[in-house]
Amino acid sequence: MGDKDIFILDDDPVFIAMIERWVRTIHPTVRVRSALTPEGALAMLKAYPTPTHILVDLHMPQANGLDVVRQLTPHAPKSRFILITALPTDALEEAARQAGIQTIVSKYQLVNYLDQLLKNGNANPGLMKKP
């Protein structure tokens, strides 16, 4: 799994710490980086190699995750974008597709999704449906 590199953008430092700790414990060869703001994410993407997967929270005080993905995509053209939200909806799926997001994952399903993704290389080829 050493070829995997996850980047997390979420405004909740506790959520980020939980996901980082889980990934580093269960999948120790996977690199994990994070940012709390869209500006921090952009600076990180400019400074380091493009991650294989970028997780972006939908609801942040500074910005909407869909808009953030549109801003980050030119700086990470080979990354797979994963939108994380508490409640995926059909309308959100369509908006996500238009923004170039390959996957939507409920925050409640994120650990299981990441575990499958990091073990198998693919947890779900398309957008995930509501729980």
PDB file of C-alpha atoms in Angstrom:
ATOM      1  CA  MET A   1       0.000   0.000   0.000  1.00  0.00           C
ATOM      2  CA  GLY A   2       3.017   2.308  -0.070  1.00  0.00           C
ATOM      3  CA  ASP A   3       1.803   3.797  -3.337  1.00  0.00           C
ATOM      4  CA  LYS A   4      -1.238   5.339  -1.653  1.00  0.00           C
ATOM      5  CA  ASP A   5      -1.280   8.865  -0.330  1.00  0.00           C
ATOM      6  CA  ILE A   6      -4.359  10.391   1.299  1.00  0.00           C
ATOM      7  CA  PHE A   7      -5.021  14.071   1.776  1.00  0.00           C
ATOM      8  CA  ILE A   8      -7.887  15.198   4.043  1.00  0.00           C
ATOM      9  CA  LEU A   9      -9.502  18.640   3.941  1.00  0.00           C
ATOM     10  CA  ASP A  10     -11.950  19.141   6.790  1.00  0.00           C
ATOM     11  CA  ASP A  11     -12.538  22.041   9.179  1.00  0.00           C
ATOM     12  CA  ASP A  12     -12.863  19.678  12.169  1.00  0.00           C
ATOM     13  CA  PRO A  13      -9.419  18.950  13.675  1.00  0.00           C
ATOM     14  CA  VAL A  14     -10.820  16.127  15.835  1.00  0.00           C
ATOM     15  CA  PHE A  15     -12.265  14.372  12.770  1.00  0.00           C
ATOM     16  CA  ILE A  16      -8.971  14.757  10.922  1.00  0.00           C
ATOM     17  CA  ALA A  17      -6.990  13.418  13.883  1.00  0.00           C
ATOM     18  CA  MET A  18      -9.290  10.409  14.150  1.00  0.00           C
ATOM     19  CA  ILE A  19      -8.958   9.511  10.453  1.00  0.00           C
ATOM     20  CA  GLU A  20      -5.188  10.136  10.433  1.00  0.00           C
ATOM     21  CA  ARG A  21      -4.691   7.958  13.517  1.00  0.00           C
ATOM     22  CA  TRP A  22      -6.854   5.180  12.095  1.00  0.00           C
ATOM     23  CA  VAL A  23      -5.063   5.153   8.715  1.00  0.00           C
ATOM     24  CA  ARG A  24      -1.600   5.233  10.300  1.00  0.00           C
ATOM     25  CA  THR A  25      -2.518   2.382  12.664  1.00  0.00           C
ATOM     26  CA  ILE A  26      -4.313   0.062  10.248  1.00  0.00           C
ATOM     27  CA  HIS A  27      -2.431   0.988   7.042  1.00  0.00           C
ATOM     28  CA  PRO A  28       0.981   2.226   8.243  1.00  0.00           C
ATOM     29  CA  THR A  29       2.532   2.458   4.769  1.00  0.00           C
ATOM     30  CA  VAL A  30      -0.108   4.925   3.548  1.00  0.00           C
ATOM     31  CA  ARG A  31       0.934   8.566   3.756  1.00  0.00           C
ATOM     32  CA  VAL A  32      -1.645  10.911   5.296  1.00  0.00           C
ATOM     33  CA  ARG A  33      -1.629  14.698   5.125  1.00  0.00           C
ATOM     34  CA  SER A  34      -4.337  17.181   5.997  1.00  0.00           C
ATOM     35  CA  ALA A  35      -5.484  20.774   6.043  1.00  0.00           C
ATOM     36  CA  LEU A  36      -8.189  22.644   7.926  1.00  0.00           C
ATOM     37  CA  THR A  37      -8.862  25.269   5.245  1.00  0.00           C
ATOM     38  CA  PRO A  38      -9.080  25.402   1.461  1.00  0.00           C
ATOM     39  CA  GLU A  39      -6.104  27.792   1.450  1.00  0.00           C
ATOM     40  CA  GLY A  40      -4.072  25.322   3.489  1.00  0.00           C
ATOM     41  CA  ALA A  41      -5.045  22.532   1.104  1.00  0.00           C
ATOM     42  CA  LEU A  42      -3.963  24.545  -1.917  1.00  0.00           C
ATOM     43  CA  ALA A  43      -0.606  25.382  -0.307  1.00  0.00           C
ATOM     44  CA  MET A  44      -0.076  21.712   0.559  1.00  0.00           C
ATOM     45  CA  LEU A  45      -0.885  20.569  -2.975  1.00  0.00           C
ATOM     46  CA  LYS A  46       1.577  23.070  -4.410  1.00  0.00           C
ATOM     47  CA  ALA A  47       4.331  21.996  -1.995  1.00  0.00           C
ATOM     48  CA  TYR A  48       4.058  18.206  -2.133  1.00  0.00           C
ATOM     49  CA  PRO A  49       3.473  15.506  -4.743  1.00  0.00           C
ATOM     50  CA  THR A  50      -0.097  14.937  -5.783  1.00  0.00           C
ATOM     51  CA  PRO A  51      -1.921  12.523  -3.454  1.00  0.00           C
ATOM     52  CA  THR A  52      -3.732   9.510  -4.886  1.00  0.00           C
ATOM     53  CA  HIS A  53      -6.906  10.376  -2.949  1.00  0.00           C
ATOM     54  CA  ILE A  54      -8.211  13.710  -1.686  1.00  0.00           C
ATOM     55  CA  LEU A  55     -11.052  13.694   0.852  1.00  0.00           C
ATOM     56  CA  VAL A  56     -12.968  16.972   0.981  1.00  0.00           C
ATOM     57  CA  ASP A  57     -15.670  17.832   3.509  1.00  0.00           C
ATOM     58  CA  LEU A  58     -18.821  19.217   1.894  1.00  0.00           C
ATOM     59  CA  HIS A  59     -19.690  21.724   4.628  1.00  0.00           C
ATOM     60  CA  MET A  60     -16.940  24.019   5.844  1.00  0.00           C
ATOM     61  CA  PRO A  61     -17.348  27.545   7.235  1.00  0.00           C
ATOM     62  CA  GLN A  62     -14.974  28.983   4.614  1.00  0.00           C
ATOM     63  CA  ALA A  63     -16.360  27.240   1.530  1.00  0.00           C
ATOM     64  CA  ASN A  64     -18.553  24.601  -0.027  1.00  0.00           C
ATOM     65  CA  GLY A  65     -16.683  21.361  -0.738  1.00  0.00           C
ATOM     66  CA  LEU A  66     -17.907  21.277  -4.339  1.00  0.00           C
ATOM     67  CA  ASP A  67     -16.406  24.705  -5.005  1.00  0.00           C
ATOM     68  CA  VAL A  68     -13.181  23.680  -3.274  1.00  0.00           C
ATOM     69  CA  VAL A  69     -12.844  20.602  -5.489  1.00  0.00           C
ATOM     70  CA  ARG A  70     -13.215  22.801  -8.578  1.00  0.00           C
ATOM     71  CA  GLN A  71     -10.391  25.016  -7.263  1.00  0.00           C
ATOM     72  CA  LEU A  72      -8.101  22.118  -6.324  1.00  0.00           C
ATOM     73  CA  THR A  73      -8.572  19.943  -9.430  1.00  0.00           C
ATOM     74  CA  PRO A  74      -6.087  21.865 -11.619  1.00  0.00           C
ATOM     75  CA  HIS A  75      -3.440  21.362  -8.889  1.00  0.00           C
ATOM     76  CA  ALA A  76      -4.146  17.640  -8.506  1.00  0.00           C
ATOM     77  CA  PRO A  77      -5.287  16.369 -11.910  1.00  0.00           C
ATOM     78  CA  LYS A  78      -4.375  12.735 -11.182  1.00  0.00           C
ATOM     79  CA  SER A  79      -5.975  12.607  -7.729  1.00  0.00           C
ATOM     80  CA  ARG A  80      -9.264  10.897  -7.025  1.00  0.00           C
ATOM     81  CA  PHE A  81     -11.588  13.284  -5.188  1.00  0.00           C
ATOM     82  CA  ILE A  82     -13.851  11.883  -2.493  1.00  0.00           C
ATOM     83  CA  LEU A  83     -16.550  14.129  -1.041  1.00  0.00           C
ATOM     84  CA  ILE A  84     -17.404  13.422   2.582  1.00  0.00           C
ATOM     85  CA  THR A  85     -20.719  14.490   4.041  1.00  0.00           C
ATOM     86  CA  ALA A  86     -23.088  13.461   6.789  1.00  0.00           C
ATOM     87  CA  LEU A  87     -26.010  12.950   4.425  1.00  0.00           C
ATOM     88  CA  PRO A  88     -25.494  12.123   0.731  1.00  0.00           C
ATOM     89  CA  THR A  89     -28.501  12.852  -1.489  1.00  0.00           C
ATOM     90  CA  ASP A  90     -29.383  12.247  -5.134  1.00  0.00           C
ATOM     91  CA  ALA A  91     -29.164  15.985  -5.857  1.00  0.00           C
ATOM     92  CA  LEU A  92     -25.717  16.104  -4.283  1.00  0.00           C
ATOM     93  CA  GLU A  93     -24.600  13.166  -6.442  1.00  0.00           C
ATOM     94  CA  GLU A  94     -25.463  15.076  -9.599  1.00  0.00           C
ATOM     95  CA  ALA A  95     -23.729  18.241  -8.390  1.00  0.00           C
ATOM     96  CA  ALA A  96     -20.696  16.159  -7.416  1.00  0.00           C
ATOM     97  CA  ARG A  97     -20.473  14.581 -10.865  1.00  0.00           C
ATOM     98  CA  GLN A  98     -20.545  18.030 -12.439  1.00  0.00           C
ATOM     99  CA  ALA A  99     -17.724  19.139 -10.127  1.00  0.00           C
ATOM    100  CA  GLY A 100     -15.591  16.151 -11.172  1.00  0.00           C
ATOM    101  CA  ILE A 101     -15.945  14.190  -7.939  1.00  0.00           C
ATOM    102  CA  GLN A 102     -15.735  10.443  -8.373  1.00  0.00           C
ATOM    103  CA  THR A 103     -17.089   9.345  -4.988  1.00  0.00           C
ATOM    104  CA  ILE A 104     -19.350  10.587  -2.199  1.00  0.00           C
ATOM    105  CA  VAL A 105     -19.041   8.889   1.168  1.00  0.00           C
ATOM    106  CA  SER A 106     -21.087   9.403   4.287  1.00  0.00           C
ATOM    107  CA  LYS A 107     -18.933  10.324   7.285  1.00  0.00           C
ATOM    108  CA  TYR A 108     -20.538   7.321   8.979  1.00  0.00           C
ATOM    109  CA  GLN A 109     -19.241   4.979   6.259  1.00  0.00           C
ATOM    110  CA  LEU A 110     -15.844   6.612   5.753  1.00  0.00           C
ATOM    111  CA  VAL A 111     -13.699   4.237   7.826  1.00  0.00           C
ATOM    112  CA  ASN A 112     -15.180   1.153   6.106  1.00  0.00           C
ATOM    113  CA  TYR A 113     -14.821   2.799   2.701  1.00  0.00           C
ATOM    114  CA  LEU A 114     -11.181   3.756   3.323  1.00  0.00           C
ATOM    115  CA  ASP A 115     -10.374   0.300   4.646  1.00  0.00           C
ATOM    116  CA  GLN A 116     -11.680  -1.307   1.435  1.00  0.00           C
ATOM    117  CA  LEU A 117      -9.996   1.310  -0.716  1.00  0.00           C
ATOM    118  CA  LEU A 118      -6.613   0.892   0.961  1.00  0.00           C
ATOM    119  CA  LYS A 119      -6.766  -2.908   0.996  1.00  0.00           C
ATOM    120  CA  ASN A 120      -8.163  -3.476  -2.494  1.00  0.00           C
ATOM    121  CA  GLY A 121      -7.370  -0.299  -4.380  1.00  0.00           C
ATOM    122  CA  ASN A 122     -11.053   0.341  -5.011  1.00  0.00           C
ATOM    123  CA  ALA A 123     -14.001   0.344  -2.636  1.00  0.00           C
ATOM    124  CA  ASN A 124     -16.628   1.487  -5.109  1.00  0.00           C
ATOM    125  CA  PRO A 125     -16.095   2.540  -8.709  1.00  0.00           C
ATOM    126  CA  GLY A 126     -18.795   5.202  -8.658  1.00  0.00           C
ATOM    127  CA  LEU A 127     -20.613   7.502  -6.345  1.00  0.00           C
ATOM    128  CA  MET A 128     -21.831   5.860  -3.172  1.00  0.00           C
ATOM    129  CA  LYS A 129     -25.543   5.901  -2.481  1.00  0.00           C
ATOM    130  CA  LYS A 130     -27.209   7.028   0.716  1.00  0.00           C
ATOM    131  CA  PRO A 131     -26.852   4.654   3.706  1.00  0.00           C
TER     132      PRO A 131
END
